[in-house]
Coordinates of C-alpha atoms (C1' of nucleotides) in Angstrom, one line a residue:
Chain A
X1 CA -13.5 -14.2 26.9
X2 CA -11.6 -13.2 29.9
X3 CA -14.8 -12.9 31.7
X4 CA -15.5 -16.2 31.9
X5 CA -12.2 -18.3 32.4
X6 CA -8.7 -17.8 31.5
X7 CA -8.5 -21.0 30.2
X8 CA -10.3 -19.9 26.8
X9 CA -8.0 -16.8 26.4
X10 CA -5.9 -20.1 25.5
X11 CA -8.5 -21.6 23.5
X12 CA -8.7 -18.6 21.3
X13 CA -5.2 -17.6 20.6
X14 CA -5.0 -21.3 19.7
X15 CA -8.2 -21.3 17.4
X16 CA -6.4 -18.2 15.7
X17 CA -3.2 -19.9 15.5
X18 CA -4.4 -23.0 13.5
X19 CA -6.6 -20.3 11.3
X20 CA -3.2 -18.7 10.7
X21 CA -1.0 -21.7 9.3
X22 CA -4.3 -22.9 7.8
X23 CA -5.2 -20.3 5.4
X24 CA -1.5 -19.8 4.0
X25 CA -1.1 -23.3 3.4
X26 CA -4.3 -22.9 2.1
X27 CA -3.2 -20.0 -0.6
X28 CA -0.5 -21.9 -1.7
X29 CA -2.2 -24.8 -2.6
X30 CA -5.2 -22.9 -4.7
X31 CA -2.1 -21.6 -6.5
X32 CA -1.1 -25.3 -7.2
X33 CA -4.3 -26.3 -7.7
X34 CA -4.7 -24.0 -10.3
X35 CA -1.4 -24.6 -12.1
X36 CA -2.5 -28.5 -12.4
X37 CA -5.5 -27.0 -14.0
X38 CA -4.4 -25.1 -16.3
X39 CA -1.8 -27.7 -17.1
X40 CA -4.4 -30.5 -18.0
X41 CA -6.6 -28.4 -20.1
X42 CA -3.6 -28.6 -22.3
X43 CA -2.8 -31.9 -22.3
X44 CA -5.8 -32.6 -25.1
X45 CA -4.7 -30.1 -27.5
X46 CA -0.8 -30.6 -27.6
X47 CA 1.0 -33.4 -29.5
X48 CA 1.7 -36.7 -28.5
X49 CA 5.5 -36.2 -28.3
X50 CA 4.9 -33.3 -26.1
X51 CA 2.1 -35.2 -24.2
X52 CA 4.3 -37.5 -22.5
X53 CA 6.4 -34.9 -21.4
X54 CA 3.7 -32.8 -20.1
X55 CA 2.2 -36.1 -18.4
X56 CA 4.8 -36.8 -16.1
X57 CA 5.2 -32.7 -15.3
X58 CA 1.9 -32.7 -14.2
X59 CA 2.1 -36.0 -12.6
X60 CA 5.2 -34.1 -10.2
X61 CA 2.4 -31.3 -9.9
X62 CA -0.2 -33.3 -9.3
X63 CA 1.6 -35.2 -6.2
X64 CA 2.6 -31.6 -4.8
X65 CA -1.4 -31.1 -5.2
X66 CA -1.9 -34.3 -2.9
X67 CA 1.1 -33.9 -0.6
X68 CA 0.0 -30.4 -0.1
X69 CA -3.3 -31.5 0.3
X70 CA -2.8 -33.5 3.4
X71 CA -1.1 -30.8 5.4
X72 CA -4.0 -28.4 5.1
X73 CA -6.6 -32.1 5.8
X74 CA -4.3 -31.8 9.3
X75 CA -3.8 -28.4 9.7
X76 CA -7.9 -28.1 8.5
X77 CA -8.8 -30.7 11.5
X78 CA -6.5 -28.5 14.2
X79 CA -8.3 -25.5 13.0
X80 CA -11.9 -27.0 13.2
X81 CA -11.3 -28.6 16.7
X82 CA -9.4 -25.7 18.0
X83 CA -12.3 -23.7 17.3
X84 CA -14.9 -25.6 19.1
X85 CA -13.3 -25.6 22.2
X86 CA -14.1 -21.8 22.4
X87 CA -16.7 -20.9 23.9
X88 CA -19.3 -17.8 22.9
X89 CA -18.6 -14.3 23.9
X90 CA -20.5 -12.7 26.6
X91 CA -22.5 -10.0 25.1
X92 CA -21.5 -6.6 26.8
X93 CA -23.9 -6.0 29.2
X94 CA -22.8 -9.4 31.1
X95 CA -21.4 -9.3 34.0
X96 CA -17.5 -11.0 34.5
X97 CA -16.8 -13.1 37.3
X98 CA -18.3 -16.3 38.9
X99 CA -22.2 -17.7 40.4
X100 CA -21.1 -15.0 42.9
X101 CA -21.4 -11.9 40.7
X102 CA -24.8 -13.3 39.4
X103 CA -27.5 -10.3 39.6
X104 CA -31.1 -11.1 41.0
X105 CA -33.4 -9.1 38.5
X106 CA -36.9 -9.3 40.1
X107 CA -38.5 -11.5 42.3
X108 CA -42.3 -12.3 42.4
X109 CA -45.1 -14.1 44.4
X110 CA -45.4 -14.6 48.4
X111 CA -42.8 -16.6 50.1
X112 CA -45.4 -19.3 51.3
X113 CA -45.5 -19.2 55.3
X114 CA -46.3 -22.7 57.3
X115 CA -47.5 -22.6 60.8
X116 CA -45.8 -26.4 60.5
X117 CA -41.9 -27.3 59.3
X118 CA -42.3 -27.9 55.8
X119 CA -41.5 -31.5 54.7
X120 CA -39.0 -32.0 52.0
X121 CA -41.2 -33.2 48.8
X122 CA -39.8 -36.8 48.8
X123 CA -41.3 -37.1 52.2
X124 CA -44.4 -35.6 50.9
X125 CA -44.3 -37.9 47.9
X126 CA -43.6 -41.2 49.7
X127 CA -46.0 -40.5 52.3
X128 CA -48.9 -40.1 49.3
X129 CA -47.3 -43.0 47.8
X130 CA -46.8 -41.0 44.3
X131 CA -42.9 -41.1 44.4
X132 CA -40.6 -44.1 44.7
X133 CA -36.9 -44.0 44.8
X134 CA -36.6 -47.3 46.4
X135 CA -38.2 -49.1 43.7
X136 CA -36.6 -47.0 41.3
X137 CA -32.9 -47.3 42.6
X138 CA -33.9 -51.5 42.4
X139 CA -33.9 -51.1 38.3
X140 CA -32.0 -48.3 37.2
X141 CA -29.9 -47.3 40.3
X142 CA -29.5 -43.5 42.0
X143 CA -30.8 -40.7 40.6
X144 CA -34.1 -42.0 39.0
X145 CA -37.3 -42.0 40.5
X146 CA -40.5 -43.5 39.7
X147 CA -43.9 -41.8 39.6
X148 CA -47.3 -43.8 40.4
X149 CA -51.0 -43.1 40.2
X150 CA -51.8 -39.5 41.0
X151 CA -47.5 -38.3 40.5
X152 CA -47.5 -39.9 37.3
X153 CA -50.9 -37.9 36.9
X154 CA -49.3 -34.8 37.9
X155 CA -46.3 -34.9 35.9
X156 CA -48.7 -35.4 32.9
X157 CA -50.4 -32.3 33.8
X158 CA -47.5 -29.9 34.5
X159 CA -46.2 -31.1 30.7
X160 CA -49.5 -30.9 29.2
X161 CA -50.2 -27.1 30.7
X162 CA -46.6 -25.8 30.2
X163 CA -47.3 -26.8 26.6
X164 CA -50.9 -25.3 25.9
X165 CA -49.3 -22.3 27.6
X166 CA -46.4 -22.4 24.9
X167 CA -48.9 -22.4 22.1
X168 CA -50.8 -19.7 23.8
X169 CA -47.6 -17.6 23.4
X170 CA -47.3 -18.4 19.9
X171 CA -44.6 -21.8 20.2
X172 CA -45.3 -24.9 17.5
X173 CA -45.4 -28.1 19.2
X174 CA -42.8 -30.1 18.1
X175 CA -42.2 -34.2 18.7
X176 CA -38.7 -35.2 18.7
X177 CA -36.4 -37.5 18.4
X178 CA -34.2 -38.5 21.8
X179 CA -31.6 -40.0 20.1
X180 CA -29.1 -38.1 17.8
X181 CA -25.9 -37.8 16.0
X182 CA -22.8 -36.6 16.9
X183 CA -23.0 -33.5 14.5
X184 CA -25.9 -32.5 16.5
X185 CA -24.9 -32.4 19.7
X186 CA -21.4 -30.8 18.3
X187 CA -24.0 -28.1 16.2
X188 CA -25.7 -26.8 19.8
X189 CA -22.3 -26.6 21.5
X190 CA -22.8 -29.6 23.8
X191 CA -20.2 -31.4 22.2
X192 CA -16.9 -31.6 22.7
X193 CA -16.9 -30.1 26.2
X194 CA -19.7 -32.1 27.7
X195 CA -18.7 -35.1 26.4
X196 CA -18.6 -37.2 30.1
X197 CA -22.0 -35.8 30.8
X198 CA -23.7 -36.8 28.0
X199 CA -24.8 -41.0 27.5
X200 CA -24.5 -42.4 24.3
X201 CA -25.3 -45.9 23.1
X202 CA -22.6 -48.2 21.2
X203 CA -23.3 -48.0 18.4
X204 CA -21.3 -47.6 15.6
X205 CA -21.6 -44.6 15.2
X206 CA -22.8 -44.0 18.5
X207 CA -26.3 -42.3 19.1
X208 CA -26.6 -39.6 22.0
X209 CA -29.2 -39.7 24.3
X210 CA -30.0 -35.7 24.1
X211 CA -29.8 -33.8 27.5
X212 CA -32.3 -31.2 26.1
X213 CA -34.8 -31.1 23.7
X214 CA -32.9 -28.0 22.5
X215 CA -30.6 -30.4 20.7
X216 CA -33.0 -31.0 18.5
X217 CA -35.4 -27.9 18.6
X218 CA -32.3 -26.2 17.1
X219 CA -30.9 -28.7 14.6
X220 CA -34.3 -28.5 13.0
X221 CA -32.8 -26.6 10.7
X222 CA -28.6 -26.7 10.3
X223 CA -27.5 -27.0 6.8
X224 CA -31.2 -24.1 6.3
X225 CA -30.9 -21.2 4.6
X226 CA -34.6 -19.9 5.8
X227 CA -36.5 -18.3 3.1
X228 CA -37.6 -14.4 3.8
X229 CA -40.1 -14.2 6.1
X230 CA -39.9 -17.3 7.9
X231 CA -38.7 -15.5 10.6
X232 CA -39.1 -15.4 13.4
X233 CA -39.3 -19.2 14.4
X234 CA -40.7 -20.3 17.8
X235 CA -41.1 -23.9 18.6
X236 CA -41.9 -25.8 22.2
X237 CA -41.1 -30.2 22.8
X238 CA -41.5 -31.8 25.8
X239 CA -39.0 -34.7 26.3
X240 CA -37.5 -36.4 28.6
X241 CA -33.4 -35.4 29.2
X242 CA -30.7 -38.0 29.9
X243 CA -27.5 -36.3 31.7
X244 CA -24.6 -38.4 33.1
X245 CA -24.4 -35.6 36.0
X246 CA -20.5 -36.7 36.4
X247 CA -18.7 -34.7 38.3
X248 CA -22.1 -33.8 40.7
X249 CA -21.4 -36.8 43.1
X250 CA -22.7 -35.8 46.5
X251 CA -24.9 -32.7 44.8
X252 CA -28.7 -32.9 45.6
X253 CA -28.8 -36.8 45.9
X254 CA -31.8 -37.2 47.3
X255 CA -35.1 -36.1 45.6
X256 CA -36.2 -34.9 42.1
X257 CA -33.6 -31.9 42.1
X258 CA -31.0 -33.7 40.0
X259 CA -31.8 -37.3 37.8
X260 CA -30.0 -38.6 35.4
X261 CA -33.5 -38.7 33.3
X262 CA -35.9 -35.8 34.1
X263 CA -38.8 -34.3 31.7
X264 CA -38.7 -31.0 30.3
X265 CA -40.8 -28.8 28.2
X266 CA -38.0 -26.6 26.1
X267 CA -38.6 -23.6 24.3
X268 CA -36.3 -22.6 21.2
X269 CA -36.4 -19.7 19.1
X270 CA -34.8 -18.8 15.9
X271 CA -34.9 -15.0 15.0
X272 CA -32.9 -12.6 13.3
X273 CA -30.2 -10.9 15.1
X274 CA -31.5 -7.3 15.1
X275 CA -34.1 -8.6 17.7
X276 CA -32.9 -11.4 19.3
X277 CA -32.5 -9.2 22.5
X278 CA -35.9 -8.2 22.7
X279 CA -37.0 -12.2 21.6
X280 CA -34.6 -13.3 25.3
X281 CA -36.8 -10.8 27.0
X282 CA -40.2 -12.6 25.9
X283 CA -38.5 -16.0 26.0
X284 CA -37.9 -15.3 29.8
X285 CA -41.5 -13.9 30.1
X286 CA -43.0 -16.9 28.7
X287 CA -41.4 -19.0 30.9
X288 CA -41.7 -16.4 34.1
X289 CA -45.8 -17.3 33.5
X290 CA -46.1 -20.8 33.8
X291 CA -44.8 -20.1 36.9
X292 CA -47.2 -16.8 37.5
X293 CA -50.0 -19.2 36.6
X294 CA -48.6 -21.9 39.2
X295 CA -48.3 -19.3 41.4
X296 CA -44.6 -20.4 42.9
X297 CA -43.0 -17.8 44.2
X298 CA -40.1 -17.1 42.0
X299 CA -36.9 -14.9 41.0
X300 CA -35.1 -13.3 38.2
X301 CA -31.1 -14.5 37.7
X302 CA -29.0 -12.3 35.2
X303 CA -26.4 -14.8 35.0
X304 CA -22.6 -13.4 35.3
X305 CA -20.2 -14.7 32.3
X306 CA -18.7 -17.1 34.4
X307 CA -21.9 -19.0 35.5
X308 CA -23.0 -19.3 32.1
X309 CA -23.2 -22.4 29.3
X310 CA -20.3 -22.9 26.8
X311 CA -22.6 -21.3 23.5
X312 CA -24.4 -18.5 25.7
X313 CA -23.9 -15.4 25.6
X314 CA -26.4 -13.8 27.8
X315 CA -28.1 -16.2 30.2
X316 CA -31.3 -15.2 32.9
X317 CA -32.0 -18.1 35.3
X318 CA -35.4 -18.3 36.6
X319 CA -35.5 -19.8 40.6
X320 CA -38.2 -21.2 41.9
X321 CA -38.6 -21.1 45.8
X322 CA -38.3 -24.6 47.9
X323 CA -39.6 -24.4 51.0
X324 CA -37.9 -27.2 52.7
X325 CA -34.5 -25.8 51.8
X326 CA -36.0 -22.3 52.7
X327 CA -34.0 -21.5 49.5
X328 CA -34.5 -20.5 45.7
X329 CA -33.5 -23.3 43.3
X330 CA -33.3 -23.0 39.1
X331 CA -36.2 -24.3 37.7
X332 CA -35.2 -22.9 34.2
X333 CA -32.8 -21.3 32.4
X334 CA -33.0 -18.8 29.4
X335 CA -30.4 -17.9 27.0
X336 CA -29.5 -16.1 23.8
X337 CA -26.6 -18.3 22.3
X338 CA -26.2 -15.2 19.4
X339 CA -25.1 -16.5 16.3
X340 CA -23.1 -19.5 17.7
X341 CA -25.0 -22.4 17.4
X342 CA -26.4 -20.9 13.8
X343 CA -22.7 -21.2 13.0
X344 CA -21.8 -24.8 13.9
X345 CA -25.5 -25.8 13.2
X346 CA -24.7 -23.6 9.5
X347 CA -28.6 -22.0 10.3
X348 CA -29.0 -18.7 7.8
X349 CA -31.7 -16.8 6.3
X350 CA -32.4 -14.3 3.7
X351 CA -33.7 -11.1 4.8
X352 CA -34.9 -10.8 1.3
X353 CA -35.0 -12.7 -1.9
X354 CA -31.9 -12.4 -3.9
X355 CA -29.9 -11.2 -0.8
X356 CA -26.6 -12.8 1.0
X357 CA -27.8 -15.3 3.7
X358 CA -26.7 -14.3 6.9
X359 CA -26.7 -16.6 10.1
X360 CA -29.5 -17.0 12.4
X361 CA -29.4 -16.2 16.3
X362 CA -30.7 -19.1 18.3
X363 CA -32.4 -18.9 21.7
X364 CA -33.5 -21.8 24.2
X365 CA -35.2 -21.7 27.6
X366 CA -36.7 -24.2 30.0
X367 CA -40.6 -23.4 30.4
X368 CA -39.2 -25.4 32.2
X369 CA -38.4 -28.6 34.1
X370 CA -40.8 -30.4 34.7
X371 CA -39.5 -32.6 37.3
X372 CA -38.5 -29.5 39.2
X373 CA -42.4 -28.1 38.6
X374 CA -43.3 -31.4 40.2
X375 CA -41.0 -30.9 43.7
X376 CA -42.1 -27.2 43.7
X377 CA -45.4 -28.2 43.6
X378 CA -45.1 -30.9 46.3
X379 CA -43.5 -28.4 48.6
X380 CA -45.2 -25.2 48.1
X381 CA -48.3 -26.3 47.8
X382 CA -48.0 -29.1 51.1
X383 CA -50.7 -28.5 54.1
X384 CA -50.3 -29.9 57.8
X385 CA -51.9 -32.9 57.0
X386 CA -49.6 -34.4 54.6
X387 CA -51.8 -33.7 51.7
X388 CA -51.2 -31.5 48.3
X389 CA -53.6 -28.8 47.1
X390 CA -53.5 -29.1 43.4
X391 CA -52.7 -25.6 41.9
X392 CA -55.7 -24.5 40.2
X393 CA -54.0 -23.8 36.8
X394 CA -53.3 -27.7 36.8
X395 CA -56.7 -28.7 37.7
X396 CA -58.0 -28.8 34.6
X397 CA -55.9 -31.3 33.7
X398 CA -56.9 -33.4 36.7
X399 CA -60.5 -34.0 35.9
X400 CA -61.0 -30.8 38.2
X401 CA -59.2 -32.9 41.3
X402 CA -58.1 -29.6 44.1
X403 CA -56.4 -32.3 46.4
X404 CA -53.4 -34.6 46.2
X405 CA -54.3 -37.3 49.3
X406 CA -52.7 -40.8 50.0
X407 CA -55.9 -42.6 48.7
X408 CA -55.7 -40.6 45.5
X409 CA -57.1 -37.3 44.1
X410 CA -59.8 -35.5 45.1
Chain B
rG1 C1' -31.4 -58.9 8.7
rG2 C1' -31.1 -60.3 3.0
rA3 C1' -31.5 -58.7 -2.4
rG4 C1' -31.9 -54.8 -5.8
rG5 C1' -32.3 -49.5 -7.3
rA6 C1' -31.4 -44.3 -6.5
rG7 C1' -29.1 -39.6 -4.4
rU8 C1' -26.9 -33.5 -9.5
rG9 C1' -28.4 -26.1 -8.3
rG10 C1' -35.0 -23.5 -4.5
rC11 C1' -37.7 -27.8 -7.2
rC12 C1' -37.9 -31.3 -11.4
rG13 C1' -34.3 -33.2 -14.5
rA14 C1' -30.0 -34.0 -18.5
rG15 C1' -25.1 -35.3 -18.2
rU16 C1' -20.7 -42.3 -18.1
rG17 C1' -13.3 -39.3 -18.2
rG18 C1' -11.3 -33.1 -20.4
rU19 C1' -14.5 -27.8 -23.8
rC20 C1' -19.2 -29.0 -17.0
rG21 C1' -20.3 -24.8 -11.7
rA22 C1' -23.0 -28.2 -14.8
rA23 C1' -28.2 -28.5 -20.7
rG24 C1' -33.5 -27.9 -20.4
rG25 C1' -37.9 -27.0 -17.7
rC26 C1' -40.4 -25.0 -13.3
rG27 C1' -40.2 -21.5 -9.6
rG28 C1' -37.9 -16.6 -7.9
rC29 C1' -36.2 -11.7 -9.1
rG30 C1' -35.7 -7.4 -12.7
rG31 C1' -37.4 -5.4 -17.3
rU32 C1' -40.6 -4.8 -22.0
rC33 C1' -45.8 -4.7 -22.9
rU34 C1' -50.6 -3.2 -20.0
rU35 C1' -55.0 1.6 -16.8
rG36 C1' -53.7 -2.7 -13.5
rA37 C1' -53.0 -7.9 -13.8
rA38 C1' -52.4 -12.4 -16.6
rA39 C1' -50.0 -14.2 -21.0
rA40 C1' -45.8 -13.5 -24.1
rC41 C1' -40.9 -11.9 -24.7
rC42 C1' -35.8 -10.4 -22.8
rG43 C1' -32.4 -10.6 -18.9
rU44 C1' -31.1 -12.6 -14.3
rU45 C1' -31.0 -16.3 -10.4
rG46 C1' -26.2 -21.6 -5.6
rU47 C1' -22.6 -21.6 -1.3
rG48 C1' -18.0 -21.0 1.0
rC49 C1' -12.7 -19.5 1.1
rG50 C1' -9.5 -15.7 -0.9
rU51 C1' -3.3 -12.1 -0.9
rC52 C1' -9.7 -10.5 -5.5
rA53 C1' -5.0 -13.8 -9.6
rG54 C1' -8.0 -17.6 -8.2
rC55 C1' -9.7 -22.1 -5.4
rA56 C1' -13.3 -25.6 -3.6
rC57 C1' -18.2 -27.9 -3.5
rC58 C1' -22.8 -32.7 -8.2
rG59 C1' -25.2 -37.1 -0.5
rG60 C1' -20.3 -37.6 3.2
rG61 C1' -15.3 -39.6 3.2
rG62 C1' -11.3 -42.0 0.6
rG63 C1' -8.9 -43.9 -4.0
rU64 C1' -7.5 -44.4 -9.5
rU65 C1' -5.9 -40.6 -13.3
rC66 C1' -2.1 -35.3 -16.1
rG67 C1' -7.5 -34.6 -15.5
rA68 C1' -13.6 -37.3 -12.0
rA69 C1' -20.5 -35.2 -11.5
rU70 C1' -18.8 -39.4 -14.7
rC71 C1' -14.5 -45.2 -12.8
rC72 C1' -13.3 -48.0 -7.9
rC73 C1' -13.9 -48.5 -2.3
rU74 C1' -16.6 -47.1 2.0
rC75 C1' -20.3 -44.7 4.9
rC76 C1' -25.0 -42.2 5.2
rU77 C1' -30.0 -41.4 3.4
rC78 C1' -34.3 -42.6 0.4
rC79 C1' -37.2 -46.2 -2.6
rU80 C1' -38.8 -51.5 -4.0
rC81 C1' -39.1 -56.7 -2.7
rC82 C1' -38.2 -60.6 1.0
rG83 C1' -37.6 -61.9 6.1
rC84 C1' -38.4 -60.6 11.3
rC85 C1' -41.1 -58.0 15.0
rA86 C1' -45.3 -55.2 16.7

RNA sequence: GGAGGAGUGGCCGAGUGGUCGAAGGCGGCGGUCUUGAAAACCGUUGUGCGUCAGCACCGGGGGUUCGAAUCCCUCCUCCUCCGCCA
């Protein structure tokens, strides 16, 4: 917990706190409880003298019962939101400190080399008339974009190939919805702390627009116990994500790198905890290949603890390369989250029939954003001429189109 | 949006104030029998907390009562009919 901000060392000993003055209270009232209990069961058998008697004894119990009762309601509540104001515990081999103790693991493909300056891609896009901010800044304001002819072809096909690709490696494709409860977004950790990044509608109650199809890849199943077997569970959406962005004023405001609605293809799996380190391993792979098969040049991030999500607890960060910032920029981002989304989601299994359930461990990874895909694309793949080659993994999505020109594909 | 009905254990389903954590059936598991299997029979079979005495949970929350699965309020979900929209 130190590792990743002091600040939850506080969190925690508060958590443990309200636990504390939680559980005596609690004792005291089962003892109560079971006095009132005992005392009713009586109550039919004695006389009617005696019954009166007894009534109003156990009426002076039964108000300590209530009394009683509403403490713990409190001191239950303190616990509860106490507790989800810690965040999950770094597994060991995570590094402490901040973005700057992150570790690059690998890097692969050829940093693309342009005997021209590379354009940024809403250049590129605006000059092939597939991107519009204007137009989209008219309607909905800054940090939206809209796509035309052969971008909104494009995007298609990057969503449409990064999920064939997920099924190749095993993923069911799931359709979702975008809109959920509070207890969801509160089950995957993104409530309470996100709460000003997230939009909801007014409603009463309120409906969330979910920042990641992870929402509700995970929630698929809180309140499971998952039968023997079932395991392990591997499932793939592509939705669109709606994020506030507050507090990123100034960051990336121009281009596709940061929207307040962006596509993405999300992978989630459910496993048992024995091999969920091994199932983050493949989780990264998978998503390391859409970009193998796009053939961007890309790199490995082992995240340190600071850098990571409130419910991970081991995060890798793929980067993809943009050439116009001469920079790598995350295009996904892959994480174990351990057992603690299973516990405030209340996902469990059986490893066999008759046994104790025992709680999941959840895992979620881009593969990946599509949106960033798109720019990548744009940038990576620009020639001299102000025209896109089409990578050829996406081509068959394309009607066989190679070339991205101003009068359309080719 | 309006009117009505319903939510009980893995599933079906009984239970309208106490003896109900909850009949019965199905399914699961273990056993008997069998060369093996099926059938039959017997047993067993929810979850969480706990100082291991106990306590809580019958869609969620609240109330009435000495006592609630059972009565009242409220919310959620599902079903039927009507309306509206596609």
């Amino acid at each position: 917990m130190q590792a990743r901000h002091s600040d939850y060392a506080a969190a925690l000993e508060k958590a443990h706190e309200a636990y504390e003055a939680w559980r005596a209270a609690r004792a005291e009232l089962d003892e109560l409880r079971h006095r009132l209990k005992e005392g009713s069961k009586k109550m039919r058998t004695v006389s009617a003298e005696e019954r009166d008697t007894l009534r109003a004894r156990l009426k002076e119990l039964s108000d300590a019962v209530k009394a009683r009762e509403e403490e713990i309601h409190a001191l239950d509540e303190a616990r509860l939101e106490a507790l989800l104001h810690v965040p999950n515990i770094p597994l060991p081999d995570v590094q402490p400190g901040d973005e700057s103790a992150n570790e690059e693991v690998r890097r692969w493909g050829q940093i693309p080399e342009f005997d021209f300056t590379p354009k940024p891609h809403w250049e590129i896009g605006e000059h092939l008339g597939i991107i519009d901010f204007e137009r989209a800044a008219r309607m909905s304001g800054s940090r939206f974009a809209v796509l035309t002819g052969a971008g909104a072809r494009l995007e298609r096909a990057i969503e449409s190939f990064m999920l064939d690709l997920a099924r190749e490696h095993g993923y069911t494709e799931v359709s979702v919805p975008h809109l959920v409860r509070r207890e969801a977004m509160v089950g995957t950790g993104q409530l309470p702390h996100l709460e000003n990044d997230t939009y909801k509608t007014q409603d009463d109650p309120p409906y969330y627009l979910i920042p990641t199809a992870e929402v509700t890849l995970v929630n698929l199943h809180r309140d499971e116990i998952l039968e023997p077997g079932s395991l392990p569970l591997y499932y793939v959406a592509a939705t669109p994500c709606y994020r506030a962005e507050a507090g990123s004023h100034g960051r990336d405001v121009r281009g596709l790198i940061r929207q307040h609605q962006f596509r993405k293809v999300e992978l989630v799996k459910v496993v048992e905890p024995e091999h969920s380190d091994d199932e983050l391993e493949k989780l990264v792979n998978n998503a390391e290949e859409v970009l193998r098969r796009l053939k961007l040049p890309y790199r490995v991030l082992r995240l340190a603890a600071g850098d990571m999500g409130f419910a991970a607890a081991k995060t890798y960060d793929l980067e993809v390369w943009v050439p116009s910032e001469g920079k790598y920029r995350e295009i996904s981002s892959c994480s174990t989250t351990t057992d603690f989304q299973a516990r405030r989601a209340k996902i469990r299994y059986r490893a066999k029939a008759g046994e104790k359930p025992r709680l999941v461990h959840t895992l979620n990874g881009s593969g990946l954003a599509v949106g960033r895909t798109f720019l990548a694309i744009l940038e990576n793949y620009q020639n001299s001429d102000g025209t896109v080659t089409v990578p050829e993994a996406l081509r068959p999505y394309l009607g066989g189109a190679s070339l991205i020109t101003a009068e359309g594909l080719k």
